[in-house]
């Protein structure tokens, strides 16, 4: 059938552009002027891709063809001369095939005509298996290799996908001071972009040392990132990359950096007039919002949102200073925060493709066992929030091959243990974490991944897989408590080595098992006391695992305790001067101790996506908004003040939003799509501006919400 | 240990350069001005590769570093600033790692120092899995992912592997004639290269139509390849590719073509002064030779050698006019001919890498089931002729994944049948070939492939695999005769469908089973009568399968019959005016019938590698030279005149040659390496210039030959 999309868009083999762009992203990391690529397999696009479409045209029409690559065009199997940029399609039923080869950037196609336009309904393959016999008869037996095309937002024929770059805007330092013959520029808060040397006079070398803290920028021998530039009479050379260009009034550094402070030191008679920057950013909308009666909490939300904005780039990356890589455990939290802030679904998809890469699977995601499982869980969450089944159909084959890799590495008991080449991470912990044998948390995450496989197999019509993975999930789930539950300690223990159950309890498995529903309500209450609120159990000092810890407590109704924790922990960072949230924060540390990590004095990232979790917690557990069915077709709004006098905010949905305002006597809710339930507790009998309030017992009530109406409940 | 190679060479991940270069080769095919890439998966290089070497230096030394790609340098785990082109290595034991990213062309490295130089002893990986813990401690657990580097002949730092092109030299037409307002240029014989338009005057368009025959070049509507050029006052544009360049005295076409004839037709007042060409060729040496008392046979050898030279390019391709692709069934014959002509081992390796591509395996080699098996057999042969165990170690993992693909597609009886997406080819036959069910020839080739797996597993120390594949080979071999031998017909039948044995006999399985040793000598004699020399069995009309048919007959001692056949069949092509040998030849066809194939009047290739088999047959079965142990460490020379009065020739060995001269009373043999046996038949008692002639009974004799001595035997 002919396409009737409003506009033509560039299309490609799904995942290929994302993986290619991701390599560019991941390969921008530098360490003190050295190129620093990831240590896992980097994949590449299919170099030859065929795009095709069955057409049924009422009249003939001329199409315009734009291609990234060398190509041919076949109409009904007949090759046409050359590489035409226009082609007249005859009326009637026809098959149009365009085959593109591009070794350098992903093969991409845009066709624009009165009715024929490239979009995600086109099919693509990297292997058309079309051969002819001696008599010239053609065979094509590769139907199973066809996929629906991938695309993004490249609708303009002149803007080729391979030329894409994030937008930039100029920013100036807010302060500068002389320091031992150099200048220390302060940009006022954590930022990201390209340093700009303005008004250079004289000749010599410039050393730029970057810092998220002034200590780092000033410590030229130990700062994490730097640039060295040689300025001659008429040329400027970047000494790390060898890139040389003509000397101009304004020299823009070639690679971006993260910093608040930059120290600029020149040799010879060389001097800059000023150091400014080109701020580079993802053009996302802040569709989520949160305000409350607590100004510290509001500031936490704002700094969290800024942290998310800085780490949301072409992909969701971990942190902006050091790795700048896409890491699965970090990304799965960015996705969740994203659903409460930007609702940028394409960025979730891109990040998911990049993390997965291509077959064959040769290691866990990012080499980390737990990160493989978070990759599956991220797809589970993505479908729940977006309802995007087309994406599931595209990614499902790679979900299967990833899970088959995991299943090829299970032990005799069907559990996963770290094998050669596996990094069992769990968390950066201020204390010993045993990584040997079967870790309870890994089995819990594995089980959730198998459940995700079964669900996605069902959604994509893979019945045999649904049965297989469902049975594996059931079998593993049934083993969790017998293997790890310690009745005496009232908790899941940390691990089992050689069949011997450990006596150590850590928080990890307990909190995940709790909100994955693997524990009875009774056991959930037990672990709240015995683990989550028990200071004798090794504490968590990364926002990464605090994310889940606080989520588990919220799910158990501990909103007041969590609010106090948020103010203490994230408020603690603000009190230390944070302008974005950190990779790790231990309130017991002091001064420059906060900057160190990985054995390096400034190794820690001070702008780390996983630091922004209040964005998610406040949206999901205080405003209380979450989807119950994919894409918010059915949702729940269960606002809880948790000690606040009032709060208000917005949670984005795929095509709309849910607004919530609550104080101690009134709740206002308005959803622009879907339908759902407002859930709340009330001491007295509540009243509603519309609908019937239903008592659920125990002071709990609910009220049906339809899209469009503002509901006001007094309670 | 430090490298002590004489010269540094460019290195890369093994197979990666070969696959990348192969994509360029395979994507030069055009059909009437349309780009025509292969219909199977095109793979790509690993974009990030780490090269490393353990060093132990007596004194410090400076190395020069040349890289294709962005890179970093780590000495003992410490990253160095920038991308240095020189670096001083300190004395002592050190680990040097260079990590290169290159999306466009394969990451490649050349290091040159007093003792440290890149060569095949460097190790490479695409995934170093090196991570650090929170305290900065590094882990690296991917030892199994390291490989020895790949290389070729790129020893010059200035000649980058990605810039490689075959050499060219100018050639002029031998005749030109006017024909209906156009000129038909004749280059005297089949050739390959870039047409050159000389001395263009005026403006207009040029149509160049190429022909292996005059009929084809003159048939502008149906010739297989053409070029269209637009010549303006100051620019010339190739209308197929859009490439435009400044107008000059000599316009060289952008893509190569195969032709003997070119018709040049101009529009407007445009005229060329002449059409010449740049002949493009592989710079190989004719190390093998053959001369005899039969001038027609000598001409067959010469045209065969020229056919091989034309089809030996960056890779061994099928034919030069049409596909110009690397096809496995064609290549395995090129390899064998190559061992008797050029002994170009790197070209065998490159072709083997390209045919295999990368994991995952998604189809048979070139999509053809039989071609997968020929790929294995080609490696078997390569090791026998070259003894190159280093290559086996590099390729073995991909042999295993290829075989696992095959094993994943066997039926309940452990046999292969064509499944969806498989092309069961066998041969282009002038008659019906049943492709359904279990074809006997496919099982025979599969069995030989399993034997190859077992042997290569043994040679690479993969003991478990050796046992596994050996057992599978034994099991399949034991099933061949029960499944396919027809006692009444004294032959293997063609196939078995749904458990029912066919009543049709074809030559294919019988001839392979014969020279693979799957038949007893008694049964070999039976099939000679009942199949090979039985005109009632469907005849073979491709040189492709004639190769094996005549080899089977030679192996059965039918040298005189084969010599007659060679003269009739290849002599028949010469009589038709062939200047290179054809893809298919049916002596019953007449005139332009010889040009047609695939339903197209000029679809047939008149220069096809598989047409050159006399090169192999004459070297192996008439001069009688073959290796008995890898790399000719042990060999056999068993010359047979087969009706000739005399013959003489040379067969190349890895580092030398074996010369043979024989007439009706004397044999002269000289080998420059290895040792072996001269085998011959003699009516009387033979005498030798050295050594002891041993009688084997039945008029057969043998004599030991050592390297260096010329042995003269009178018989």
Short mmCIF file of N, CA and C in Angstrom, two decimals, chain A residues 20 23-24 27 31-48 70-72 79-83 99 101 103-104 126-136 141-144 226 228 239-241 359-360 362-363 367 420-423 428-430 584 597-600, chain B residues 20 23-24 27 31-48 70-72 79-83 99 101 103-104 126-136 141-144 226 228 239-241 359-360 362-363 367 420-423 428-430 584 597-600:
data_model
loop_
_atom_site.label_atom_id
_atom_site.label_comp_id
_atom_site.label_asym_id
_atom_site.label_seq_id
_atom_site.Cartn_x
_atom_site.Cartn_y
_atom_site.Cartn_z
N UNK A 20 25.93 3.52 15.35
CA UNK A 20 26.96 4.35 14.72
C UNK A 20 27.13 5.67 15.48
N UNK A 23 28.84 5.13 18.80
CA UNK A 23 30.30 5.02 18.77
C UNK A 23 30.93 6.41 18.81
N UNK A 24 30.34 7.35 18.10
CA UNK A 24 30.89 8.71 18.14
C UNK A 24 30.79 9.27 19.55
N UNK A 27 33.21 7.48 22.00
CA UNK A 27 34.62 7.69 21.68
C UNK A 27 35.08 9.13 21.85
N UNK A 31 41.17 11.18 28.60
CA UNK A 31 41.74 11.23 29.96
C UNK A 31 43.08 11.93 29.86
N UNK A 32 43.13 13.13 30.37
CA UNK A 32 44.35 13.94 30.33
C UNK A 32 44.95 13.95 28.92
N UNK A 33 44.09 14.19 27.92
CA UNK A 33 44.57 14.35 26.55
C UNK A 33 44.75 13.06 25.78
N UNK A 34 44.40 11.94 26.41
CA UNK A 34 44.48 10.66 25.70
C UNK A 34 43.07 10.22 25.32
N UNK A 35 42.96 9.71 24.12
CA UNK A 35 41.71 9.10 23.62
C UNK A 35 41.40 7.87 24.48
N UNK A 36 40.13 7.70 24.87
CA UNK A 36 39.80 6.64 25.82
C UNK A 36 38.47 5.97 25.41
N UNK A 37 38.56 5.01 24.48
CA UNK A 37 37.33 4.33 24.03
C UNK A 37 36.90 3.25 25.02
N UNK A 38 35.67 2.77 24.90
CA UNK A 38 35.20 1.69 25.77
C UNK A 38 36.02 0.41 25.61
N UNK A 39 35.91 -0.45 26.60
CA UNK A 39 36.68 -1.70 26.58
C UNK A 39 35.79 -2.90 26.24
N UNK A 40 34.60 -2.61 25.71
CA UNK A 40 33.75 -3.69 25.22
C UNK A 40 33.63 -3.57 23.71
N UNK A 41 33.08 -4.59 23.08
CA UNK A 41 32.98 -4.63 21.62
C UNK A 41 32.16 -3.46 21.10
N UNK A 42 32.73 -2.70 20.19
CA UNK A 42 31.98 -1.65 19.50
C UNK A 42 31.46 -2.25 18.19
N UNK A 43 30.18 -2.13 17.95
CA UNK A 43 29.60 -2.70 16.74
C UNK A 43 29.49 -1.65 15.65
N UNK A 44 29.00 -2.06 14.51
CA UNK A 44 28.93 -1.16 13.38
C UNK A 44 27.65 -1.42 12.61
N UNK A 45 27.33 -0.53 11.70
CA UNK A 45 26.10 -0.68 10.91
C UNK A 45 26.28 -1.75 9.83
N UNK A 46 25.16 -2.28 9.34
CA UNK A 46 25.19 -3.12 8.15
C UNK A 46 25.56 -2.21 6.98
N UNK A 47 26.56 -2.61 6.22
CA UNK A 47 27.06 -1.70 5.18
C UNK A 47 26.20 -1.73 3.92
N UNK A 48 25.47 -2.81 3.69
CA UNK A 48 24.58 -2.86 2.53
C UNK A 48 23.18 -3.19 3.01
N UNK A 70 26.06 4.74 -1.86
CA UNK A 70 25.96 4.35 -3.26
C UNK A 70 24.71 3.47 -3.36
N UNK A 71 23.93 3.61 -4.41
CA UNK A 71 22.67 2.85 -4.42
C UNK A 71 22.22 2.45 -5.81
N UNK A 72 21.27 1.54 -5.83
CA UNK A 72 20.55 1.25 -7.06
C UNK A 72 19.06 1.28 -6.78
N UNK A 79 16.41 -3.48 -12.55
CA UNK A 79 17.38 -2.45 -12.18
C UNK A 79 17.28 -1.26 -13.13
N UNK A 80 17.35 -0.07 -12.58
CA UNK A 80 17.32 1.15 -13.38
C UNK A 80 18.73 1.72 -13.50
N UNK A 81 18.95 2.48 -14.52
CA UNK A 81 20.27 3.04 -14.78
C UNK A 81 20.67 4.04 -13.67
N UNK A 82 21.93 3.93 -13.25
CA UNK A 82 22.54 4.96 -12.43
C UNK A 82 21.94 5.13 -11.04
N UNK A 83 22.12 6.30 -10.48
CA UNK A 83 21.63 6.62 -9.14
C UNK A 83 20.77 7.88 -9.23
N UNK A 99 18.64 -0.25 -2.93
CA UNK A 99 19.69 -0.95 -2.20
C UNK A 99 20.88 -0.01 -2.05
N UNK A 101 24.70 0.95 -0.32
CA UNK A 101 25.97 0.53 0.31
C UNK A 101 26.67 1.77 0.85
N UNK A 103 29.94 2.24 3.59
CA UNK A 103 30.89 1.69 4.55
C UNK A 103 31.12 2.66 5.70
N UNK A 104 30.93 3.94 5.44
CA UNK A 104 31.39 4.99 6.35
C UNK A 104 30.33 5.38 7.37
N UNK A 126 19.31 -6.66 5.46
CA UNK A 126 20.73 -6.60 5.14
C UNK A 126 21.14 -7.80 4.28
N UNK A 127 20.17 -8.55 3.83
CA UNK A 127 20.47 -9.80 3.14
C UNK A 127 19.22 -10.20 2.38
N UNK A 128 19.14 -9.86 1.10
CA UNK A 128 17.88 -10.15 0.41
C UNK A 128 17.83 -11.52 -0.23
N UNK A 129 18.99 -12.20 -0.29
CA UNK A 129 19.02 -13.59 -0.77
C UNK A 129 18.22 -13.77 -2.05
N UNK A 130 18.43 -12.88 -2.98
CA UNK A 130 17.69 -12.98 -4.23
C UNK A 130 18.63 -13.49 -5.29
N UNK A 131 18.39 -14.67 -5.79
CA UNK A 131 19.27 -15.20 -6.83
C UNK A 131 18.44 -15.60 -8.04
N UNK A 132 19.14 -15.73 -9.16
CA UNK A 132 18.44 -16.15 -10.37
C UNK A 132 18.99 -17.49 -10.83
N UNK A 133 18.16 -18.26 -11.50
CA UNK A 133 18.68 -19.51 -12.04
C UNK A 133 19.20 -19.28 -13.45
N UNK A 134 19.65 -20.34 -14.06
CA UNK A 134 20.30 -20.22 -15.35
C UNK A 134 19.39 -19.60 -16.40
N UNK A 135 18.08 -19.80 -16.22
CA UNK A 135 17.14 -19.28 -17.21
C UNK A 135 16.74 -17.84 -16.89
N UNK A 136 17.22 -17.30 -15.78
CA UNK A 136 16.90 -15.92 -15.43
C UNK A 136 15.77 -15.79 -14.43
N UNK A 141 14.07 -15.87 -0.84
CA UNK A 141 13.49 -16.73 0.20
C UNK A 141 13.87 -16.26 1.59
N UNK A 142 13.97 -14.97 1.74
CA UNK A 142 14.49 -14.48 3.02
C UNK A 142 13.46 -13.65 3.76
N UNK A 143 12.18 -13.97 3.60
CA UNK A 143 11.13 -13.13 4.20
C UNK A 143 11.39 -12.86 5.67
N UNK A 144 11.96 -13.82 6.36
CA UNK A 144 12.13 -13.66 7.80
C UNK A 144 13.19 -12.61 8.15
N UNK A 226 42.13 17.75 30.18
CA UNK A 226 42.93 18.94 29.84
C UNK A 226 43.03 19.05 28.33
N UNK A 228 45.84 20.83 25.37
CA UNK A 228 47.08 21.55 25.11
C UNK A 228 47.04 22.04 23.67
N UNK A 239 47.35 19.77 20.35
CA UNK A 239 48.48 18.85 20.46
C UNK A 239 48.06 17.41 20.74
N UNK A 240 46.84 17.21 21.23
CA UNK A 240 46.39 15.84 21.49
C UNK A 240 45.96 15.15 20.20
N UNK A 241 45.24 15.85 19.37
CA UNK A 241 44.68 15.22 18.17
C UNK A 241 45.49 15.52 16.92
N UNK A 359 24.68 -8.80 17.21
CA UNK A 359 25.11 -10.17 17.43
C UNK A 359 26.45 -10.38 16.73
N UNK A 360 27.26 -11.33 17.12
CA UNK A 360 27.04 -12.20 18.28
C UNK A 360 27.30 -11.45 19.59
N UNK A 362 29.15 -11.22 22.83
CA UNK A 362 30.42 -11.77 23.29
C UNK A 362 30.69 -11.42 24.75
N UNK A 363 29.83 -10.59 25.32
CA UNK A 363 30.00 -10.28 26.75
C UNK A 363 28.68 -9.73 27.26
N UNK A 367 30.02 -5.29 29.69
CA UNK A 367 30.77 -6.38 30.35
C UNK A 367 30.22 -6.75 31.74
N UNK A 420 34.54 -16.17 33.82
CA UNK A 420 35.65 -15.40 33.28
C UNK A 420 35.14 -14.37 32.28
N UNK A 421 35.57 -13.15 32.44
CA UNK A 421 35.15 -12.09 31.54
C UNK A 421 33.93 -11.33 32.02
N UNK A 422 33.27 -11.81 33.07
CA UNK A 422 32.10 -11.11 33.61
C UNK A 422 32.54 -10.15 34.71
N UNK A 423 32.00 -8.98 34.67
CA UNK A 423 32.16 -8.05 35.78
C UNK A 423 30.86 -8.11 36.58
N UNK A 428 29.26 0.51 43.85
CA UNK A 428 30.46 0.96 44.55
C UNK A 428 30.09 1.03 46.02
N UNK A 429 30.71 0.20 46.82
CA UNK A 429 30.30 0.15 48.23
C UNK A 429 31.46 0.52 49.13
N UNK A 430 31.16 1.24 50.18
CA UNK A 430 32.19 1.55 51.19
C UNK A 430 32.27 0.40 52.17
N UNK A 584 28.67 9.68 43.71
CA UNK A 584 28.76 9.00 45.00
C UNK A 584 28.82 10.10 46.04
N UNK A 597 37.88 9.38 43.81
CA UNK A 597 37.29 8.07 43.52
C UNK A 597 38.26 7.33 42.60
N UNK A 598 38.18 6.01 42.58
CA UNK A 598 39.02 5.18 41.71
C UNK A 598 40.51 5.43 41.96
N UNK A 599 40.85 5.78 43.19
CA UNK A 599 42.25 6.01 43.50
C UNK A 599 42.81 7.30 42.92
N UNK A 600 41.94 8.17 42.45
CA UNK A 600 42.40 9.43 41.85
C UNK A 600 41.74 10.59 42.59
N UNK B 20 36.87 -5.86 4.49
CA UNK B 20 36.67 -4.47 4.04
C UNK B 20 37.06 -4.33 2.57
N UNK B 23 34.52 -5.97 0.31
CA UNK B 23 33.31 -5.21 0.02
C UNK B 23 33.55 -4.27 -1.15
N UNK B 24 34.72 -3.67 -1.20
CA UNK B 24 35.03 -2.78 -2.32
C UNK B 24 35.04 -3.57 -3.63
N UNK B 27 31.49 -4.79 -4.60
CA UNK B 27 30.56 -3.70 -4.92
C UNK B 27 30.94 -2.92 -6.16
N UNK B 31 25.42 -3.46 -13.68
CA UNK B 31 24.64 -4.08 -14.76
C UNK B 31 23.98 -2.97 -15.53
N UNK B 32 24.45 -2.75 -16.73
CA UNK B 32 23.93 -1.69 -17.60
C UNK B 32 23.84 -0.36 -16.84
N UNK B 33 24.90 -0.03 -16.17
CA UNK B 33 24.98 1.28 -15.49
C UNK B 33 24.34 1.33 -14.12
N UNK B 34 23.84 0.20 -13.65
CA UNK B 34 23.27 0.17 -12.29
C UNK B 34 24.25 -0.53 -11.35
N UNK B 35 24.39 0.02 -10.17
CA UNK B 35 25.18 -0.57 -9.08
C UNK B 35 24.52 -1.90 -8.70
N UNK B 36 25.34 -2.95 -8.49
CA UNK B 36 24.77 -4.28 -8.27
C UNK B 36 25.55 -5.02 -7.19
N UNK B 37 25.23 -4.76 -5.94
CA UNK B 37 25.95 -5.41 -4.83
C UNK B 37 25.44 -6.83 -4.59
N UNK B 38 26.19 -7.63 -3.84
CA UNK B 38 25.74 -8.99 -3.53
C UNK B 38 24.44 -9.01 -2.73
N UNK B 39 23.78 -10.15 -2.75
CA UNK B 39 22.50 -10.30 -2.05
C UNK B 39 22.65 -11.07 -0.76
N UNK B 40 23.89 -11.23 -0.30
CA UNK B 40 24.10 -11.84 1.01
C UNK B 40 24.65 -10.76 1.95
N UNK B 41 24.71 -11.09 3.23
CA UNK B 41 25.16 -10.13 4.25
C UNK B 41 26.59 -9.68 3.97
N UNK B 42 26.79 -8.38 3.90
CA UNK B 42 28.14 -7.83 3.81
C UNK B 42 28.58 -7.45 5.22
N UNK B 43 29.73 -7.95 5.63
CA UNK B 43 30.19 -7.66 6.98
C UNK B 43 31.14 -6.47 6.99
N UNK B 44 31.60 -6.13 8.17
CA UNK B 44 32.45 -4.96 8.30
C UNK B 44 33.53 -5.23 9.34
N UNK B 45 34.52 -4.36 9.39
CA UNK B 45 35.62 -4.52 10.33
C UNK B 45 35.19 -4.16 11.75
N UNK B 46 35.92 -4.67 12.74
CA UNK B 46 35.75 -4.19 14.11
C UNK B 46 36.26 -2.75 14.15
N UNK B 47 35.45 -1.85 14.65
CA UNK B 47 35.82 -0.44 14.56
C UNK B 47 36.82 -0.02 15.64
N UNK B 48 36.87 -0.76 16.73
CA UNK B 48 37.85 -0.45 17.78
C UNK B 48 38.67 -1.71 18.06
N UNK B 70 42.00 6.88 14.90
CA UNK B 70 42.24 7.64 16.12
C UNK B 70 42.77 6.64 17.14
N UNK B 71 43.76 7.02 17.95
CA UNK B 71 44.34 5.99 18.82
C UNK B 71 44.86 6.55 20.14
N UNK B 72 45.12 5.63 21.03
CA UNK B 72 45.85 5.97 22.24
C UNK B 72 46.99 4.97 22.44
N UNK B 79 48.03 5.45 30.29
CA UNK B 79 47.72 6.19 29.07
C UNK B 79 48.70 7.34 28.88
N UNK B 80 49.15 7.52 27.63
CA UNK B 80 50.05 8.62 27.30
C UNK B 80 49.28 9.74 26.61
N UNK B 81 49.79 10.93 26.70
CA UNK B 81 49.11 12.08 26.11
C UNK B 81 49.03 11.97 24.58
N UNK B 82 47.85 12.30 24.05
CA UNK B 82 47.70 12.51 22.60
C UNK B 82 47.90 11.28 21.75
N UNK B 83 48.27 11.53 20.51
CA UNK B 83 48.46 10.46 19.53
C UNK B 83 49.85 10.62 18.93
N UNK B 99 45.45 1.35 21.09
CA UNK B 99 44.04 1.08 20.83
C UNK B 99 43.57 2.05 19.76
N UNK B 101 40.60 3.36 16.94
CA UNK B 101 39.21 3.43 16.48
C UNK B 101 39.17 3.97 15.07
N UNK B 103 36.09 4.04 12.07
CA UNK B 103 34.78 3.62 11.57
C UNK B 103 34.83 3.37 10.07
N UNK B 104 35.75 4.03 9.39
CA UNK B 104 35.72 4.12 7.93
C UNK B 104 36.50 3.00 7.27
N UNK B 126 39.20 -7.11 19.91
CA UNK B 126 38.18 -6.08 19.71
C UNK B 126 37.43 -5.79 21.00
N UNK B 127 37.90 -6.35 22.09
CA UNK B 127 37.17 -6.26 23.35
C UNK B 127 38.15 -6.59 24.47
N UNK B 128 38.73 -5.58 25.09
CA UNK B 128 39.76 -5.90 26.07
C UNK B 128 39.21 -6.09 27.48
N UNK B 129 37.95 -5.73 27.69
CA UNK B 129 37.29 -6.00 28.98
C UNK B 129 38.18 -5.61 30.16
N UNK B 130 38.74 -4.45 30.08
CA UNK B 130 39.61 -4.02 31.17
C UNK B 130 38.87 -2.98 31.99
N UNK B 131 38.56 -3.29 33.20
CA UNK B 131 37.85 -2.32 34.02
C UNK B 131 38.60 -2.09 35.31
N UNK B 132 38.28 -0.98 35.98
CA UNK B 132 38.94 -0.70 37.25
C UNK B 132 37.89 -0.66 38.34
N UNK B 133 38.28 -1.01 39.53
CA UNK B 133 37.34 -0.91 40.63
C UNK B 133 37.45 0.47 41.27
N UNK B 134 36.67 0.67 42.30
CA UNK B 134 36.56 1.99 42.90
C UNK B 134 37.91 2.51 43.39
N UNK B 135 38.79 1.59 43.74
CA UNK B 135 40.08 2.02 44.28
C UNK B 135 41.09 2.23 43.15
N UNK B 136 40.72 1.94 41.93
CA UNK B 136 41.63 2.15 40.81
C UNK B 136 42.33 0.88 40.36
N UNK B 141 40.02 -9.69 31.97
CA UNK B 141 39.73 -11.11 32.04
C UNK B 141 39.31 -11.68 30.70
N UNK B 142 39.89 -11.15 29.64
CA UNK B 142 39.40 -11.56 28.32
C UNK B 142 40.48 -12.26 27.51
N UNK B 143 41.35 -12.99 28.19
CA UNK B 143 42.48 -13.60 27.48
C UNK B 143 42.05 -14.39 26.26
N UNK B 144 40.88 -15.00 26.34
CA UNK B 144 40.45 -15.85 25.23
C UNK B 144 40.10 -15.05 23.99
N UNK B 226 27.82 -1.08 -19.61
CA UNK B 226 27.93 0.12 -20.44
C UNK B 226 28.31 1.29 -19.54
N UNK B 228 27.82 5.73 -19.60
CA UNK B 228 27.30 6.93 -20.27
C UNK B 228 27.98 8.15 -19.66
N UNK B 239 27.37 9.62 -15.96
CA UNK B 239 25.95 9.75 -15.68
C UNK B 239 25.43 8.66 -14.75
N UNK B 240 26.15 7.58 -14.60
CA UNK B 240 25.70 6.53 -13.68
C UNK B 240 26.01 6.89 -12.24
N UNK B 241 27.19 7.42 -11.99
CA UNK B 241 27.60 7.66 -10.61
C UNK B 241 27.45 9.12 -10.21
N UNK B 359 30.66 -13.45 12.30
CA UNK B 359 29.51 -13.99 13.00
C UNK B 359 28.52 -12.85 13.26
N UNK B 360 27.25 -13.11 13.42
CA UNK B 360 26.66 -14.44 13.35
C UNK B 360 26.51 -14.89 11.90
N UNK B 362 24.30 -16.07 9.13
CA UNK B 362 22.86 -15.95 8.87
C UNK B 362 22.45 -16.67 7.60
N UNK B 363 23.43 -17.18 6.87
CA UNK B 363 23.10 -17.95 5.67
C UNK B 363 24.31 -18.78 5.29
N UNK B 367 25.02 -17.75 0.21
CA UNK B 367 23.66 -18.32 0.34
C UNK B 367 23.54 -19.75 -0.18
N UNK B 420 14.43 -23.17 3.95
CA UNK B 420 14.09 -21.82 3.48
C UNK B 420 15.32 -20.92 3.53
N UNK B 421 15.59 -20.26 2.46
CA UNK B 421 16.73 -19.36 2.41
C UNK B 421 18.00 -20.02 1.88
N UNK B 422 18.00 -21.33 1.73
CA UNK B 422 19.17 -22.03 1.18
C UNK B 422 19.05 -22.14 -0.33
N UNK B 423 20.13 -21.87 -0.98
CA UNK B 423 20.22 -22.15 -2.42
C UNK B 423 21.01 -23.45 -2.55
N UNK B 428 25.10 -25.55 -12.98
CA UNK B 428 24.18 -25.18 -14.07
C UNK B 428 24.14 -26.38 -15.00
N UNK B 429 22.98 -27.00 -15.11
CA UNK B 429 22.90 -28.24 -15.89
C UNK B 429 21.94 -28.07 -17.06
N UNK B 430 22.28 -28.67 -18.18
CA UNK B 430 21.37 -28.67 -19.32
C UNK B 430 20.43 -29.85 -19.18
N UNK B 584 30.54 -21.60 -19.19
CA UNK B 584 29.77 -22.78 -19.58
C UNK B 584 30.04 -22.97 -21.06
N UNK B 597 23.01 -16.81 -21.51
CA UNK B 597 22.84 -17.52 -20.24
C UNK B 597 21.91 -16.68 -19.37
N UNK B 598 21.27 -17.30 -18.39
CA UNK B 598 20.38 -16.59 -17.46
C UNK B 598 19.27 -15.85 -18.19
N UNK B 599 18.86 -16.37 -19.34
CA UNK B 599 17.78 -15.74 -20.09
C UNK B 599 18.19 -14.45 -20.77
N UNK B 600 19.49 -14.18 -20.82
CA UNK B 600 19.96 -12.93 -21.44
C UNK B 600 20.92 -13.31 -22.59
#
